Short mmCIF file of C-alpha atoms and ligand atoms in Angstrom, two decimals:
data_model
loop_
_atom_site.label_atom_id
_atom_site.label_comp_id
_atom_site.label_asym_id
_atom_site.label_seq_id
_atom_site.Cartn_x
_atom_site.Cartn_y
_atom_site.Cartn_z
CA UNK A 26 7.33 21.19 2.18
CA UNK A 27 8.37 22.39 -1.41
CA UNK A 28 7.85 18.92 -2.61
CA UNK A 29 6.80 20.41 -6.28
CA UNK A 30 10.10 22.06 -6.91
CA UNK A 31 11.29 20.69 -9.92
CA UNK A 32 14.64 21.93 -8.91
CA UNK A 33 16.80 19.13 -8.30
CA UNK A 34 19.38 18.67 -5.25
CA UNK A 35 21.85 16.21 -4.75
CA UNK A 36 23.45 15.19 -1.67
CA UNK A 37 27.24 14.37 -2.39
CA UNK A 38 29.85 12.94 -1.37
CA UNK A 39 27.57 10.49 1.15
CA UNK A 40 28.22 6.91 2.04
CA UNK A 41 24.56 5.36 2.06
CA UNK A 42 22.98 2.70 3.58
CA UNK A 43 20.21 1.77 1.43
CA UNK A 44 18.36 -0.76 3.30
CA UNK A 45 17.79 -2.17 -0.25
CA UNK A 46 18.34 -5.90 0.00
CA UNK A 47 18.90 -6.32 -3.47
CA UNK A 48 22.20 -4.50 -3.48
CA UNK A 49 24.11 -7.82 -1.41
CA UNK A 50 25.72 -5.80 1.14
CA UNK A 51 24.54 -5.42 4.82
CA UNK A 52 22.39 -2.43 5.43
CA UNK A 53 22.18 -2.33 1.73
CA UNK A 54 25.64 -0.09 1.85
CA UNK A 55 26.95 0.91 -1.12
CA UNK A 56 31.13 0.60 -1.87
CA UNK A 57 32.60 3.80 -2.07
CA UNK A 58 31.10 7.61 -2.16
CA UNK A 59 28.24 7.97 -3.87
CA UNK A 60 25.76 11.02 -4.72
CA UNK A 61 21.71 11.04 -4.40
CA UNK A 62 19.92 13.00 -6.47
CA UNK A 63 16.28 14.20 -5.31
CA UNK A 64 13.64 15.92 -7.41
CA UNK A 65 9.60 16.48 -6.67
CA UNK A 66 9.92 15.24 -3.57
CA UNK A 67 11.86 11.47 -4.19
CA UNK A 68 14.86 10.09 -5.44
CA UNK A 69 16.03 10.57 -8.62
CA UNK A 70 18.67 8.41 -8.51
CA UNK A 71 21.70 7.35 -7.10
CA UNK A 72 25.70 7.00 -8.49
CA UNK A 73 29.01 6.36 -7.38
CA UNK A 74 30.75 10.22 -7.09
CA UNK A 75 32.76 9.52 -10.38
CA UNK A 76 29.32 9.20 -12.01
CA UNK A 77 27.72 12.69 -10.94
CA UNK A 78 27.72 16.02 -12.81
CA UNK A 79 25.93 19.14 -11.21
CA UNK A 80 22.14 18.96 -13.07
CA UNK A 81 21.62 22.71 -14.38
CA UNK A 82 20.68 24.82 -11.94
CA UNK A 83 20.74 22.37 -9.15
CA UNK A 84 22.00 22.49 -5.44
CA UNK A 85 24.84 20.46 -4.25
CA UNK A 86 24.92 19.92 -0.71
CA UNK A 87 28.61 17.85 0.20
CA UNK A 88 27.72 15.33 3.14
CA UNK A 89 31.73 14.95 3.47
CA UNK A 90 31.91 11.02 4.31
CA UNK A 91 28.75 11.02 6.16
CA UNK A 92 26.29 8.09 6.67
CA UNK A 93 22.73 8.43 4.91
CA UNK A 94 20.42 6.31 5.41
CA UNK A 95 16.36 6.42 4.97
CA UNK A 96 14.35 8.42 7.38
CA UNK A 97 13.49 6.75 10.52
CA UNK A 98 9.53 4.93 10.45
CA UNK A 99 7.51 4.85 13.17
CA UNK A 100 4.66 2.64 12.13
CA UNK A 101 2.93 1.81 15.90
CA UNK A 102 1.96 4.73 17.81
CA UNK A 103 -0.53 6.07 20.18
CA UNK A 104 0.74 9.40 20.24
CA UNK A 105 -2.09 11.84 20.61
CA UNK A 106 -3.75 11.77 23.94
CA UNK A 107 -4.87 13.42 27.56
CA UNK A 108 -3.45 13.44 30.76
CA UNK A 109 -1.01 10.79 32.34
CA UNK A 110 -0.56 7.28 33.52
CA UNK A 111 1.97 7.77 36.43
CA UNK A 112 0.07 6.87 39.08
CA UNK A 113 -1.03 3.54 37.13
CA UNK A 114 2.87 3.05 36.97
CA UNK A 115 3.17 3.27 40.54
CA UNK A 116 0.44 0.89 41.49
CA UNK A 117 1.70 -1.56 38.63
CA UNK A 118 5.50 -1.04 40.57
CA UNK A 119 3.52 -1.90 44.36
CA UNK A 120 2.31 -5.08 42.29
CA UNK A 121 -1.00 -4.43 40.52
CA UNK A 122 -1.03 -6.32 37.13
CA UNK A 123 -2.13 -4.00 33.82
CA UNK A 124 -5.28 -5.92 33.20
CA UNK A 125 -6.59 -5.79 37.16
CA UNK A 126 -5.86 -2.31 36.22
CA UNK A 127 -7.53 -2.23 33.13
CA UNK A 128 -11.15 -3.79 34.80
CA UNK A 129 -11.12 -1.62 37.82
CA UNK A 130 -11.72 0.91 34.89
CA UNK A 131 -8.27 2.39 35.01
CA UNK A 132 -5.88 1.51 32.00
CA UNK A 133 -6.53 2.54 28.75
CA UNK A 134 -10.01 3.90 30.27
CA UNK A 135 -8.31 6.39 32.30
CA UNK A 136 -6.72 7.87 29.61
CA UNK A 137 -10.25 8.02 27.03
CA UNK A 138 -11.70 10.19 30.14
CA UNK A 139 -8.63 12.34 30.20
CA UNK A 140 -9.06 12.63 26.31
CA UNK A 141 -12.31 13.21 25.95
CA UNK A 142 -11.70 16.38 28.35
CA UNK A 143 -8.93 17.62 25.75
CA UNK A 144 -9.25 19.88 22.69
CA UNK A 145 -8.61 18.91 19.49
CA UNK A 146 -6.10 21.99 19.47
CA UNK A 147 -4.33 20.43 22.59
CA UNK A 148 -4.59 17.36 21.54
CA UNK A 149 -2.27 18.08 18.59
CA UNK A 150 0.06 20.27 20.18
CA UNK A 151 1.07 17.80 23.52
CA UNK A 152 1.09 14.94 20.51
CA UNK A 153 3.61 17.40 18.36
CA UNK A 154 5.63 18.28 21.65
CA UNK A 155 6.10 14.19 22.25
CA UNK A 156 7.59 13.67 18.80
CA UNK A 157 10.33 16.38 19.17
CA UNK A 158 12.81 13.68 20.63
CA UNK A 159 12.33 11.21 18.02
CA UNK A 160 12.32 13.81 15.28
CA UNK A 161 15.86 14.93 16.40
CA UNK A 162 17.13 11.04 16.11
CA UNK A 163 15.89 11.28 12.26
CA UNK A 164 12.11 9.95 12.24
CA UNK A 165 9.84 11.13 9.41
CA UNK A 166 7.17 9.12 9.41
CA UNK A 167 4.78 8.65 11.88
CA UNK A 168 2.04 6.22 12.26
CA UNK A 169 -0.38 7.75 14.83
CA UNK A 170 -3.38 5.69 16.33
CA UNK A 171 -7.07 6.92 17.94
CA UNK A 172 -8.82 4.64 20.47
CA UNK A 173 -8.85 7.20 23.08
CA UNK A 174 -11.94 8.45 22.29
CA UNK A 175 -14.34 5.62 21.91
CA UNK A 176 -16.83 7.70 21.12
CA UNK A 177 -18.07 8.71 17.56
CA UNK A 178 -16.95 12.71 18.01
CA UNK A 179 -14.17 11.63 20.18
CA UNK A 180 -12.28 9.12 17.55
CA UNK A 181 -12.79 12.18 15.08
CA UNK A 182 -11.24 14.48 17.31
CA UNK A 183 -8.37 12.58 17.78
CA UNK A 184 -8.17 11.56 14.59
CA UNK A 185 -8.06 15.40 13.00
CA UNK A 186 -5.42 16.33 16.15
CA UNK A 187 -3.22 12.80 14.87
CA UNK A 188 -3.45 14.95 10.85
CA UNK A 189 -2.93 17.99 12.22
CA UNK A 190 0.51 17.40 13.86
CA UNK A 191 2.21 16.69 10.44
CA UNK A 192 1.16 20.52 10.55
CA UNK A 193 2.61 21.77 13.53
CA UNK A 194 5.87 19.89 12.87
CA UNK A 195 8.16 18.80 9.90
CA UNK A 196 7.07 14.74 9.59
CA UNK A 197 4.43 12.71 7.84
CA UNK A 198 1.83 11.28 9.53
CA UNK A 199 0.02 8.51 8.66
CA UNK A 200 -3.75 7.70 11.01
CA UNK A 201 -5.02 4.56 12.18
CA UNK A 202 -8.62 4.35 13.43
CA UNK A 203 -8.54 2.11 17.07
CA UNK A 204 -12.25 2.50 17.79
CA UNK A 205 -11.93 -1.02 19.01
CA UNK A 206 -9.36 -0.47 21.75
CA UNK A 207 -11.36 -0.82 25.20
CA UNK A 208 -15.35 -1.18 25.60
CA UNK A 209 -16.51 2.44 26.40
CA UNK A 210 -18.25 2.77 29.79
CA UNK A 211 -21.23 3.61 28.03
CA UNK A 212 -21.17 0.10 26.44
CA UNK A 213 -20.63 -1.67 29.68
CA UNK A 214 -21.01 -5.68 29.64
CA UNK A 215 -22.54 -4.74 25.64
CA UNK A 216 -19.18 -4.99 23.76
CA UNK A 217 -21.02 -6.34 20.50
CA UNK A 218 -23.31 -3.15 20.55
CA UNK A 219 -20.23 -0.93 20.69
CA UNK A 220 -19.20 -2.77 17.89
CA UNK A 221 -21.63 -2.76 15.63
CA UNK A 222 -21.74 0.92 16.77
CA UNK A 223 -17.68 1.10 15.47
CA UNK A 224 -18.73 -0.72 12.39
CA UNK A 225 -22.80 1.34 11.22
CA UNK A 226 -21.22 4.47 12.67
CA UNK A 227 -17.71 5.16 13.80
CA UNK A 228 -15.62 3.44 10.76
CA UNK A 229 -18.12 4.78 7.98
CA UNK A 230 -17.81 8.50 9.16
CA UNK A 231 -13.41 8.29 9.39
CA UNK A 232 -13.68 6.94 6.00
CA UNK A 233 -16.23 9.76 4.37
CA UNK A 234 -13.50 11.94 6.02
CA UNK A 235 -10.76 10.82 4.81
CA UNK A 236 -9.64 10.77 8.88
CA UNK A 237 -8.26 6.74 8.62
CA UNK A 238 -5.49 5.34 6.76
CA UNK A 239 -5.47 1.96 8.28
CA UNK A 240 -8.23 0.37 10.84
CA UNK A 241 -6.81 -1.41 14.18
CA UNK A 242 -8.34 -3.64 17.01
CA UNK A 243 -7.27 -4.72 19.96
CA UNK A 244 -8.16 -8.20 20.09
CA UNK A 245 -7.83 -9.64 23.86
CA UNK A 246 -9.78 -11.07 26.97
CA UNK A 247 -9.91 -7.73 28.27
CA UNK A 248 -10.48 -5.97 25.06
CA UNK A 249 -12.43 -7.37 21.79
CA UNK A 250 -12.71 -11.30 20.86
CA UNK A 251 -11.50 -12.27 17.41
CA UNK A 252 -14.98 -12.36 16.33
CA UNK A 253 -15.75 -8.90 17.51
CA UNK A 254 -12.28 -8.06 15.48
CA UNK A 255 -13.51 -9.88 12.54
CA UNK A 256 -16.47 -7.65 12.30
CA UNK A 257 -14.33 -4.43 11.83
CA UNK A 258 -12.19 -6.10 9.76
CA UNK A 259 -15.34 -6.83 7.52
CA UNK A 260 -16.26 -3.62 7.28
CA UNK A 261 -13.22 -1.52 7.42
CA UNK A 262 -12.22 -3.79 4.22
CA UNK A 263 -15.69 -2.86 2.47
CA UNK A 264 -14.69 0.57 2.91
CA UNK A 265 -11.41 0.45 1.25
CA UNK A 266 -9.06 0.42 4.41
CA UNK A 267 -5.99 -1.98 5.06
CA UNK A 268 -6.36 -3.58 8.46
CA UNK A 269 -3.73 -4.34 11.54
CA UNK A 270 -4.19 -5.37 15.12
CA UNK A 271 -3.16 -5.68 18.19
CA UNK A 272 -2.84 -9.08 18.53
CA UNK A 273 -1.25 -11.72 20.95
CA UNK A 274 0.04 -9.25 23.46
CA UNK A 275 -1.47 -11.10 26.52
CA UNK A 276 -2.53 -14.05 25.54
CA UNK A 277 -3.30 -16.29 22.29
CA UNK A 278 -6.21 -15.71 21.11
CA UNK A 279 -5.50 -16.52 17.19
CA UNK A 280 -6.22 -12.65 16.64
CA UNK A 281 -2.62 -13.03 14.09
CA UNK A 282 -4.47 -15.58 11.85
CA UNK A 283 -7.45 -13.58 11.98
CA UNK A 284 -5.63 -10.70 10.79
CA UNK A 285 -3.85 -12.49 7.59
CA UNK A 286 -7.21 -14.08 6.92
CA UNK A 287 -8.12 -10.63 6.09
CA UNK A 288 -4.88 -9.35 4.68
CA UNK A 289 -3.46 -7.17 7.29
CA UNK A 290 -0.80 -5.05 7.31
CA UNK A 291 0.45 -6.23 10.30
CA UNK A 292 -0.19 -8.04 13.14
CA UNK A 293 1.46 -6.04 16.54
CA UNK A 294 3.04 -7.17 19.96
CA UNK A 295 2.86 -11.39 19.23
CA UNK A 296 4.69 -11.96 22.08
CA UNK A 297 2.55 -15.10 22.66
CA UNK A 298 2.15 -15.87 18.88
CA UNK A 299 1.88 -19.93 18.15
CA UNK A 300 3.63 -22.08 15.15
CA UNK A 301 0.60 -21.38 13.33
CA UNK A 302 -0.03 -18.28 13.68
CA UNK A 303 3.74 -17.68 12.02
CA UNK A 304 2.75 -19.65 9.55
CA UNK A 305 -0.21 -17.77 8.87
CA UNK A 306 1.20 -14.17 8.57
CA UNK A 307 4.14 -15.72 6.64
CA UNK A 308 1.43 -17.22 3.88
CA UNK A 309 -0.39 -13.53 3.79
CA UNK A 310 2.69 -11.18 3.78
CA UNK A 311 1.39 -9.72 6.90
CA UNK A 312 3.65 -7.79 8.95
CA UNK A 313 4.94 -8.58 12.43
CA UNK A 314 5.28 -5.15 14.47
CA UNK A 315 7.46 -5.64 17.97
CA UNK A 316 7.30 -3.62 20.49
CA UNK A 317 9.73 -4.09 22.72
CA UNK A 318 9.02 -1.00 25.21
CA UNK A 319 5.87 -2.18 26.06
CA UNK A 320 7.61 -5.67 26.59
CA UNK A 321 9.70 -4.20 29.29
CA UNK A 322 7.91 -1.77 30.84
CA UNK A 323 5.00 -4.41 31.72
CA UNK A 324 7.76 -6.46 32.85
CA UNK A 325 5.95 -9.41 30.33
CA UNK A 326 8.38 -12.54 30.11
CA UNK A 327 6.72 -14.01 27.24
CA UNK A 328 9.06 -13.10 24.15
CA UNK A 329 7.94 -13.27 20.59
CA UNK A 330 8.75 -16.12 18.59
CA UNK A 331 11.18 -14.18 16.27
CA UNK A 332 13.39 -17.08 15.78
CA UNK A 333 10.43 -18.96 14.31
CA UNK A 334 8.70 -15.47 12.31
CA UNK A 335 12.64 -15.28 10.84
CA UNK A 336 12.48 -18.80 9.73
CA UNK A 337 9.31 -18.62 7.86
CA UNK A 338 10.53 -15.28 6.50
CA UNK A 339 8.08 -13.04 8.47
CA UNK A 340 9.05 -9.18 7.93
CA UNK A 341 9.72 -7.90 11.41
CA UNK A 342 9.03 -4.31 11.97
CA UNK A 343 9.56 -2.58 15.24
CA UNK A 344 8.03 0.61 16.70
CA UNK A 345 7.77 2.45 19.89
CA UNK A 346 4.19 1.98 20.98
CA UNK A 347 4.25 5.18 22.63
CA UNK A 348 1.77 5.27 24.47
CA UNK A 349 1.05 6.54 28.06
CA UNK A 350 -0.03 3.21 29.53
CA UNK A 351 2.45 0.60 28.16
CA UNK A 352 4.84 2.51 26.53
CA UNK A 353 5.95 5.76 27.63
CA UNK A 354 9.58 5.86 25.63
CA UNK A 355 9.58 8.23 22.48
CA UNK A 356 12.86 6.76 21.08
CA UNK A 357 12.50 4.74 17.87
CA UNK A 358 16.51 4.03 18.22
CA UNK A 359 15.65 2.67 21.65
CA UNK A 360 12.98 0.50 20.82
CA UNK A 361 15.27 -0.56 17.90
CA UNK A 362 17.84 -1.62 20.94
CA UNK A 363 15.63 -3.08 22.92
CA UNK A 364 14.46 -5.68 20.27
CA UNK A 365 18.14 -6.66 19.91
CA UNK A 366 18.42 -6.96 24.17
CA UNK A 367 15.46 -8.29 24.86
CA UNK A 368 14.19 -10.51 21.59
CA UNK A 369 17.29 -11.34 19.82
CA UNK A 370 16.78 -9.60 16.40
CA UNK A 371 20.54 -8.93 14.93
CA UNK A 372 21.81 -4.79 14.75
CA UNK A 373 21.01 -4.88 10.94
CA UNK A 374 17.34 -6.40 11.84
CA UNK A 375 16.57 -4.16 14.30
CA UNK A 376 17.76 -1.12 11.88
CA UNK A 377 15.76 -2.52 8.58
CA UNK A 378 12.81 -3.00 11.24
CA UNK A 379 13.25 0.62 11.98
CA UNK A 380 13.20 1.56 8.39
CA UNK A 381 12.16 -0.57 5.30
CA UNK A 382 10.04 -2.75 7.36
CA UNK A 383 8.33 -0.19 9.18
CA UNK A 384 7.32 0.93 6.07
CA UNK A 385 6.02 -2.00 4.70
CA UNK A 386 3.86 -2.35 7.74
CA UNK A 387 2.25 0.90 6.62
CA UNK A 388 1.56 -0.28 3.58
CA UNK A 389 4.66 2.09 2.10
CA UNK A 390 7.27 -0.78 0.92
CA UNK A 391 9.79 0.64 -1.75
CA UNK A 392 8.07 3.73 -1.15
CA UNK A 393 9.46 4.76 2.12
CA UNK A 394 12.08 3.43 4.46
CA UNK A 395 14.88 2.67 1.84
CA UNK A 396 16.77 4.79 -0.26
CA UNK A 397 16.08 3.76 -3.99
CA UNK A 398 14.61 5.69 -7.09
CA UNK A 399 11.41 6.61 -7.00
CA UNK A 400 11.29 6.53 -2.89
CA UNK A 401 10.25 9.52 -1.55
CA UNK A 402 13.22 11.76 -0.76
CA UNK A 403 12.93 11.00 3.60
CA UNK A 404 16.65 10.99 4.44
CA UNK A 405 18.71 10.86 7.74
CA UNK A 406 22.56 12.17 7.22
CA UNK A 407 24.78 10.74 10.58
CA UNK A 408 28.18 11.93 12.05
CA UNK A 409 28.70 8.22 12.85
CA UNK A 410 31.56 5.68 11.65
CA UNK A 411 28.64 3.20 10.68
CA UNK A 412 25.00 3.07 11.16
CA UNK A 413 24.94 0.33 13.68
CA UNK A 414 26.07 2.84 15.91
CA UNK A 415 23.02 4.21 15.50
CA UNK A 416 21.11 1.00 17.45
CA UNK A 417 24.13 0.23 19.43
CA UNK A 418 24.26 3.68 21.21
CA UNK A 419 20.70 5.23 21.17
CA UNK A 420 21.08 8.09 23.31
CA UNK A 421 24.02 9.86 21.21
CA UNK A 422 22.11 12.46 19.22
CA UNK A 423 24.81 12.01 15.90
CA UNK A 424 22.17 13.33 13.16
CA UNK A 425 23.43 16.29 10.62
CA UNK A 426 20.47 16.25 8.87
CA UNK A 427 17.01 15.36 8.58
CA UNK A 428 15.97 15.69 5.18
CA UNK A 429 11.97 15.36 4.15
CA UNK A 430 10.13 14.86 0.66
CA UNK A 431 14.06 16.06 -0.32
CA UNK A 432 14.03 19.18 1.96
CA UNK A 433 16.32 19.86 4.37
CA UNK A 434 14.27 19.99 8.14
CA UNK A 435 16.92 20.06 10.71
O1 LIG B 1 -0.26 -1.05 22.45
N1 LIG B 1 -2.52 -2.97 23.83
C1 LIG B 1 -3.28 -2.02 23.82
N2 LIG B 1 -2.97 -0.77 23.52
C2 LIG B 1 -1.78 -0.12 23.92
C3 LIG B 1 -1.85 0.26 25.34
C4 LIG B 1 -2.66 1.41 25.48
C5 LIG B 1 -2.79 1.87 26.92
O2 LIG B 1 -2.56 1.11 27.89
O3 LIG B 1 -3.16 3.03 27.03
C6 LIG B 1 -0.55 -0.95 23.63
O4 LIG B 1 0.14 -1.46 24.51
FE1 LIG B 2 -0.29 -0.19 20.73
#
């Protein structure tokens, strides 16, 4: 990524959806053509066409009408991992639930054996190979979890394969440490000792690294209590890292106030979030990430309150959870769908979800995920008549260009 050229390029000619509330319009659309200018990586600025003069020396490149919007943000992901899940799918289908699954040792367990019998090198290439479909529908930011290692070395390894696919492929990746996903089977009926073993050893090491941009936990009955959550959120936040969880997905077990208490990104799933847990995420600024795929595909019938989480002004992000268990769909556009289908957000909700508030749940508002000066230059260019298409009809390929830190990708 040339994102040091100080050679400027503006894209011309473009009608853009800017996903920037402040300009009135839905989508943030601007009236009339416009030009965006990028330089060093982000946006320069933007102007109607009647406003723009080539910049000396710079390339022009003439969008003709298009749509641009921001790149597409994928801020819940468990992308890198081993083996497969579709024999789990099958016994799920003949009427086993996922959490009998989960304590007969299969679930999420399955998969940390088949990952800790992976190489780092694999790892990263089956995790690049999974993105190709949603790179091609205009992602370029990825949020990629661990918690399929549950081991010291393992989490690392995983970790190091989720940085090196933003090698292997044109996208940026941002890591999230999920040492607190399942109790290990070396930890057996000793959850706390794993977790004090996430917190002395697991969360210091990612963080002397550099390996962790966020810390997550999986607070449930079959997973970590919100004490056990609050523990890594104690120490991931005296090492400097922003905190998110998986939270609500099963049952209530508060794990959304929890997470605001400590200032989280983002609480994710919520499907059985409570009055005051809304009210608690909408007092910190905390992030609610849906994931509709896993919604469906665990045939759950419990919705999230997003009626209530609009109300209280809640920013509602939604991802794809990929994920081999829970979530085996890598389509951002679908998920996007989905969470207009199945939990009521509007088109434009679902597409700012997608975008700007994906972003924010990364920690990234203004900075990714809208299309404003100073962003950095992530753009999508569309062959469609608007970008609700884009939601409406998720299948249809319709990109032109994917454009990243202002260079053209695909
Ligand atoms: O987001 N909820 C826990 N974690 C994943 C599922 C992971 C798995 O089943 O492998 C989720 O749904
Ligand atoms: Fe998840």
């Amino acid at each position: 990524m040339g994102t040091t050229e100080a050679r400027a390029r503006s894209w011309i000619n473009a009608r853009l959806a800017t996903m920037d509330p402040s300009s009135g319009h839905p989508y943030g659309a601007l009236e009339g053509p416009h030009a965006l200018r990028t330089r060093h990586g982000r946006i320069e600025a933007v102007m109607p066409m009647r406003d723009w003069r080539p910049a000396s020396g710079e390339e022009a490149v003439d969008a003709a009408g298009r749509w641009m919007t921001p790149g597409l943000v994928d801020c819940h992901t468990h992308l890198v991992w081993g083996g497969d899940r579709a024999g789990e799918f099958e016994r799920r289908l003949a009427g086993a639930s996922y959490a009998e699954i989960a304590a007969g040792g299969g679930g999420i367990r399955a998969t940390v054996r088949a990952t800790r019998a992976t190489s780092e090198e694999e790892l990263a290439r089956t995790a690049a190979e999974r993105l190709a479909p949603l790179l091609a529908e205009g992602l370029t930011t990825v949020e990629i979890k661990s918690g399929y290692g549950l081991t010291l070395a393992d989490e690392l390894k995983q970790l190091r394969a989720a940085r090196r696919v933003a090698s292997l492929v044109t996208v940026r990746a941002t890591t999230t440490l999920l040492a607190a996903h399942a109790v290990p089977p070396e930890f057996e009926g000793r959850a706390d000792d794993y977790v004090s073993h996430v917190c002395d050893a697991i969360l210091p090491a990612a963080a002397a690294e550099g390996l962790a941009d966020a810390v997550d936990v999986f607070c449930e009955r079959i997973a970590f209590s919100p004490e056990q959550c609050a523990r890594v959120f104690g120490r991931a936040r005296e090492l400097g890292l922003p905190v998110k969880g998986h939270m609500e997905q099963l049952s209530n077990l508060g794990g959304s106030r929890l997470a605001a208490s400590h200032g989280a990104l983002s609480a994710d799933h919520v499907e059985y979030l409570d009055e005051a847990g809304v009210e608690a995420l909408a007092h910190a600024g905390t992030c609610a990430v849906l994931l509709p795929g896993a919604f469906y595909f665990l045939r759950e019938t419990q919705r999230p309150p997003v009626e209530a989480l609009r109300r209280a002004g809640v920013p509602m992000a939604v991802a794809t959870d990929l994920n081999p268990g829970t979530s085996p769909f890598a389509s951002l556009r679908l998920a996007a769908n989905m969470a207009c289908v199945l939990f009521g957000l509007t088109v434009e909700e679902a597409f700012a979800a997608i975008t700007r508030e994906a972003a924010r749940a990364l920690g990234l508002a203004g900075r990714r995920g809208v299309l404003a000066g100073g962003a950095d230059a992530d753009l999508a260019l569309w062959s469609v008549p608007h970008p609700n298409a884009l939601v409406y009809e998720p299948m249809a390929p319709r990109l032109w260009q994917r454009v990243l830190g202002g260079e053209i990708v695909a």
